[in-house]
Amino acid sequence: MKTPLLKLLPTFSKPILRLPRVTGPALVMGSAPNFRLPEGHDADWTLVTVNASQLLAETFGLPVPDIAVIRRGIVVGEGEQDLYKRDLLKGRQAKHLIIPVWPNVEDKLKTGCSTFNYRYDTLQALTKWQLANIVWRLSGKYHVSHRWHRKISTGAFAIMLARFAGYAPVVVSGFSLSQAGHGYDTRNAFRYHADEDADLLRLVVRRGEPIYAQDRDFAAETGLPLWQGQMP
């Protein structure tokens, strides 16, 4: 009888992130139009951006992202949305670029980044098993799926990643499960992963992780506590 994959998750190698600093507060920045800087935010916070949200970060005068979590399709895909966001990110940079979920060698990603002059100090790709390990450690949830409608969003994974790395508190802003669109353009983009994201974040809340929502609506949608400057 085969051992269920869920029971094997603890034995999978724990991902080692190539990050020089994994302490202090982190701001995970989504692309929703409701983005606001959280109370108490300053230059000492680590900035984590998601896909093209670093364009929005620039409008707030924020620095180059410490960590950019970018969906692999944006780097190497040929879909309309991939090409559109690749064009938006042309010539930009991040200190540490992380690509989930990528099963192959990183050389193809490096080549992809060079085609639109996206620069970074380090690049790290994570396999679906490493993603599953990170999500499991934060939520207790087994998450491996090939079907798009059962995947968590890149933004939800970026939240998990920031906390897994060791940042605390982790404050999320520019996220919504109900409000479509982006803060950096006028496209009314649909949010495909709202139900999965909500389920995952509710599990994290029950575990008492120091993850907070800057926006009241997102706090209500996910159960995340509202950020009110509550440092450890």
Tab-separated table of C-alpha atoms in Angstrom:
chain	number	residue	atom	x	y	z
A	1	MET	CA	0.000	0.000	0.000
A	2	LYS	CA	1.393	3.405	-0.997
A	3	THR	CA	2.016	6.014	1.690
A	4	PRO	CA	-0.264	9.067	1.211
A	5	LEU	CA	1.688	12.083	-0.015
A	6	LEU	CA	0.369	14.126	2.906
A	7	LYS	CA	2.274	11.896	5.330
A	8	LEU	CA	5.448	12.312	3.281
A	9	LEU	CA	5.425	16.129	3.311
A	10	PRO	CA	7.379	16.466	6.596
A	11	THR	CA	10.153	14.310	5.134
A	12	PHE	CA	10.603	16.413	2.006
A	13	SER	CA	13.660	18.631	2.177
A	14	LYS	CA	12.837	21.967	3.755
A	15	PRO	CA	13.462	24.701	1.169
A	16	ILE	CA	16.493	26.866	1.876
A	17	LEU	CA	15.889	30.408	0.696
A	18	ARG	CA	18.833	32.426	-0.574
A	19	LEU	CA	18.040	35.513	1.460
A	20	PRO	CA	20.627	37.442	3.497
A	21	ARG	CA	18.110	38.911	5.940
A	22	VAL	CA	15.148	37.086	7.447
A	23	THR	CA	14.261	39.144	10.520
A	24	GLY	CA	12.131	42.187	11.233
A	25	PRO	CA	8.860	43.334	9.653
A	26	ALA	CA	7.936	42.727	6.029
A	27	LEU	CA	5.403	44.413	3.772
A	28	VAL	CA	3.935	42.051	1.179
A	29	MET	CA	2.556	44.266	-1.561
A	30	GLY	CA	-0.223	43.131	-3.869
A	31	SER	CA	-1.569	44.879	-6.944
A	32	ALA	CA	-5.159	45.611	-5.890
A	33	PRO	CA	-6.288	49.254	-6.102
A	34	ASN	CA	-6.717	49.430	-2.311
A	35	PHE	CA	-2.981	49.529	-1.496
A	36	ARG	CA	-1.963	51.757	1.408
A	37	LEU	CA	1.277	51.942	3.351
A	38	PRO	CA	0.770	50.369	6.772
A	39	GLU	CA	1.108	52.325	9.991
A	40	GLY	CA	4.703	52.452	11.184
A	41	HIS	CA	6.209	51.472	7.842
A	42	ASP	CA	9.726	52.775	7.290
A	43	ALA	CA	12.920	52.013	5.394
A	44	ASP	CA	13.824	49.165	7.745
A	45	TRP	CA	10.918	47.023	6.539
A	46	THR	CA	11.583	44.332	3.955
A	47	LEU	CA	9.549	44.882	0.777
A	48	VAL	CA	8.067	41.838	-0.968
A	49	THR	CA	6.313	42.503	-4.276
A	50	VAL	CA	4.103	40.184	-6.312
A	51	ASN	CA	4.208	39.952	-10.118
A	52	ALA	CA	3.945	43.542	-11.395
A	53	SER	CA	3.060	45.200	-8.075
A	54	GLN	CA	6.492	46.806	-7.975
A	55	LEU	CA	5.140	49.304	-10.524
A	56	LEU	CA	2.687	50.402	-7.851
A	57	ALA	CA	5.517	50.465	-5.305
A	58	GLU	CA	7.313	53.019	-7.447
A	59	THR	CA	4.346	55.399	-7.282
A	60	PHE	CA	4.669	55.348	-3.489
A	61	GLY	CA	8.397	56.044	-3.650
A	62	LEU	CA	9.309	52.599	-2.339
A	63	PRO	CA	12.768	51.208	-3.145
A	64	VAL	CA	13.746	48.255	-5.322
A	65	PRO	CA	11.986	45.199	-3.863
A	66	ASP	CA	14.021	43.102	-1.471
A	67	ILE	CA	12.081	40.088	-2.763
A	68	ALA	CA	10.039	39.883	-5.958
A	69	VAL	CA	7.801	36.833	-6.307
A	70	ILE	CA	6.903	36.542	-9.975
A	71	ARG	CA	4.764	33.944	-11.680
A	72	ARG	CA	6.877	31.882	-14.089
A	73	GLY	CA	4.579	32.601	-17.053
A	74	ILE	CA	5.503	36.274	-16.869
A	75	VAL	CA	9.147	35.300	-17.404
A	76	VAL	CA	8.826	32.580	-20.044
A	77	GLY	CA	5.160	32.302	-21.072
A	78	GLU	CA	3.536	33.402	-24.316
A	79	GLY	CA	0.014	34.201	-23.135
A	80	GLU	CA	-1.488	37.667	-23.553
A	81	GLN	CA	-1.264	38.452	-19.837
A	82	ASP	CA	2.304	37.099	-19.670
A	83	LEU	CA	3.466	39.336	-22.510
A	84	TYR	CA	1.597	42.337	-21.120
A	85	LYS	CA	3.163	42.067	-17.653
A	86	ARG	CA	6.561	41.244	-19.086
A	87	ASP	CA	6.392	44.520	-20.978
A	88	LEU	CA	5.377	46.368	-17.802
A	89	LEU	CA	8.371	44.949	-15.910
A	90	LYS	CA	10.870	45.680	-18.681
A	91	GLY	CA	14.108	47.183	-17.348
A	92	ARG	CA	13.196	46.775	-13.675
A	93	GLN	CA	15.010	44.883	-10.947
A	94	ALA	CA	14.779	43.172	-7.583
A	95	LYS	CA	17.368	42.165	-5.047
A	96	HIS	CA	16.058	38.602	-4.852
A	97	LEU	CA	13.796	37.107	-7.502
A	98	ILE	CA	11.783	34.002	-6.558
A	99	ILE	CA	9.773	32.006	-9.097
A	100	PRO	CA	7.213	29.436	-7.948
A	101	VAL	CA	6.450	26.697	-9.246
A	102	TRP	CA	9.301	25.714	-11.592
A	103	PRO	CA	10.414	22.080	-11.978
A	104	ASN	CA	13.333	22.611	-14.349
A	105	VAL	CA	16.751	24.204	-14.201
A	106	GLU	CA	16.980	27.946	-13.593
A	107	ASP	CA	18.929	28.702	-16.775
A	108	LYS	CA	15.731	29.075	-18.804
A	109	LEU	CA	14.415	31.616	-16.299
A	110	LYS	CA	17.658	33.573	-16.459
A	111	THR	CA	17.412	33.641	-20.247
A	112	GLY	CA	13.785	34.731	-19.996
A	113	CYS	CA	14.645	37.603	-17.651
A	114	SER	CA	17.355	38.784	-20.024
A	115	THR	CA	14.831	39.148	-22.863
A	116	PHE	CA	13.113	42.020	-21.033
A	117	ASN	CA	16.156	43.202	-19.092
A	118	TYR	CA	14.849	42.240	-15.663
A	119	ARG	CA	17.781	42.299	-13.252
A	120	TYR	CA	18.337	40.693	-9.855
A	121	ASP	CA	21.087	39.881	-7.387
A	122	THR	CA	19.891	36.312	-6.894
A	123	LEU	CA	17.315	34.136	-8.656
A	124	GLN	CA	15.694	31.090	-7.090
A	125	ALA	CA	13.101	28.766	-8.558
A	126	LEU	CA	10.940	26.590	-6.311
A	127	THR	CA	9.412	23.261	-7.290
A	128	LYS	CA	5.781	22.409	-6.568
A	129	TRP	CA	6.995	20.158	-3.753
A	130	GLN	CA	8.944	22.989	-2.135
A	131	LEU	CA	5.878	25.219	-2.443
A	132	ALA	CA	3.771	22.469	-0.873
A	133	ASN	CA	6.277	22.131	1.961
A	134	ILE	CA	6.196	25.868	2.704
A	135	VAL	CA	2.389	26.014	2.632
A	136	TRP	CA	2.128	22.903	4.800
A	137	ARG	CA	4.495	24.289	7.441
A	138	LEU	CA	2.476	27.508	7.721
A	139	SER	CA	-1.041	26.139	7.440
A	140	GLY	CA	-1.027	22.375	7.817
A	141	LYS	CA	-2.636	22.187	4.379
A	142	TYR	CA	-1.522	19.774	1.673
A	143	HIS	CA	-1.424	21.745	-1.555
A	144	VAL	CA	-0.264	20.319	-4.867
A	145	SER	CA	-2.437	20.803	-7.930
A	146	HIS	CA	-2.062	21.107	-11.680
A	147	ARG	CA	-5.506	22.618	-12.145
A	148	TRP	CA	-5.560	26.423	-12.152
A	149	HIS	CA	-8.854	26.678	-10.263
A	150	ARG	CA	-7.392	24.805	-7.293
A	151	LYS	CA	-4.129	26.714	-7.038
A	152	ILE	CA	-3.468	29.478	-4.573
A	153	SER	CA	-2.477	32.795	-6.085
A	154	THR	CA	1.103	34.012	-6.393
A	155	GLY	CA	0.164	36.708	-3.870
A	156	ALA	CA	-1.044	34.213	-1.266
A	157	PHE	CA	2.138	32.219	-1.741
A	158	ALA	CA	4.240	35.382	-1.310
A	159	ILE	CA	2.573	35.886	2.082
A	160	MET	CA	3.427	32.311	3.064
A	161	LEU	CA	6.963	32.735	1.777
A	162	ALA	CA	7.609	35.892	3.797
A	163	ARG	CA	6.516	34.276	7.035
A	164	PHE	CA	8.310	30.997	6.244
A	165	ALA	CA	11.519	32.974	5.710
A	166	GLY	CA	11.236	34.333	9.246
A	167	TYR	CA	9.898	37.864	8.878
A	168	ALA	CA	7.605	39.089	11.641
A	169	PRO	CA	5.253	40.790	11.569
A	170	VAL	CA	4.169	40.247	7.977
A	171	VAL	CA	1.744	42.962	6.876
A	172	VAL	CA	-0.140	42.559	3.609
A	173	SER	CA	-1.544	45.452	1.600
A	174	GLY	CA	-2.961	45.737	-1.896
A	175	PHE	CA	-4.843	42.438	-1.615
A	176	SER	CA	-8.525	41.746	-2.200
A	177	LEU	CA	-10.701	38.689	-2.724
A	178	SER	CA	-13.584	40.711	-4.137
A	179	GLN	CA	-12.211	43.838	-5.815
A	180	ALA	CA	-11.029	43.272	-9.388
A	181	GLY	CA	-8.350	45.226	-11.189
A	182	HIS	CA	-4.883	46.536	-10.479
A	183	GLY	CA	-3.614	49.713	-8.902
A	184	TYR	CA	-1.164	50.310	-11.751
A	185	ASP	CA	-3.541	50.112	-14.738
A	186	THR	CA	-7.218	50.323	-15.673
A	187	ARG	CA	-7.709	46.687	-16.634
A	188	ASN	CA	-10.521	45.035	-14.694
A	189	ALA	CA	-8.561	41.823	-14.068
A	190	PHE	CA	-10.499	38.914	-12.549
A	191	ARG	CA	-9.190	37.222	-9.393
A	192	TYR	CA	-9.151	33.493	-10.081
A	193	HIS	CA	-8.027	32.104	-6.738
A	194	ALA	CA	-10.230	33.872	-4.185
A	195	ASP	CA	-11.752	30.764	-2.584
A	196	GLU	CA	-8.452	28.880	-2.262
A	197	ASP	CA	-6.679	31.973	-0.933
A	198	ALA	CA	-9.402	32.586	1.648
A	199	ASP	CA	-9.317	28.962	2.848
A	200	LEU	CA	-5.539	29.023	3.183
A	201	LEU	CA	-5.370	32.327	5.064
A	202	ARG	CA	-8.087	31.246	7.482
A	203	LEU	CA	-5.996	28.197	8.344
A	204	VAL	CA	-2.982	30.419	8.974
A	205	VAL	CA	-5.057	32.692	11.220
A	206	ARG	CA	-6.052	29.733	13.395
A	207	ARG	CA	-2.377	28.959	13.931
A	208	GLY	CA	-1.716	32.433	15.264
A	209	GLU	CA	0.945	33.417	12.757
A	210	PRO	CA	1.947	37.113	12.956
A	211	ILE	CA	0.382	37.991	9.615
A	212	TYR	CA	-1.850	41.070	9.392
A	213	ALA	CA	-4.051	42.794	6.842
A	214	GLN	CA	-3.667	46.533	6.326
A	215	ASP	CA	-7.089	46.796	4.680
A	216	ARG	CA	-10.287	46.289	6.712
A	217	ASP	CA	-12.128	44.583	3.845
A	218	PHE	CA	-9.335	42.063	3.298
A	219	ALA	CA	-9.182	41.415	7.028
A	220	ALA	CA	-12.916	40.656	6.993
A	221	GLU	CA	-12.594	38.438	3.907
A	222	THR	CA	-9.782	36.309	5.314
A	223	GLY	CA	-10.002	36.552	9.081
A	224	LEU	CA	-6.510	38.067	9.239
A	225	PRO	CA	-6.173	40.490	12.145
A	226	LEU	CA	-6.200	44.151	11.164
A	227	TRP	CA	-2.792	45.828	11.316
A	228	GLN	CA	-2.719	48.629	13.875
A	229	GLY	CA	1.012	48.970	14.406
A	230	GLN	CA	1.277	46.019	16.799
A	231	MET	CA	5.018	45.259	16.747
A	232	PRO	CA	6.303	42.263	18.772
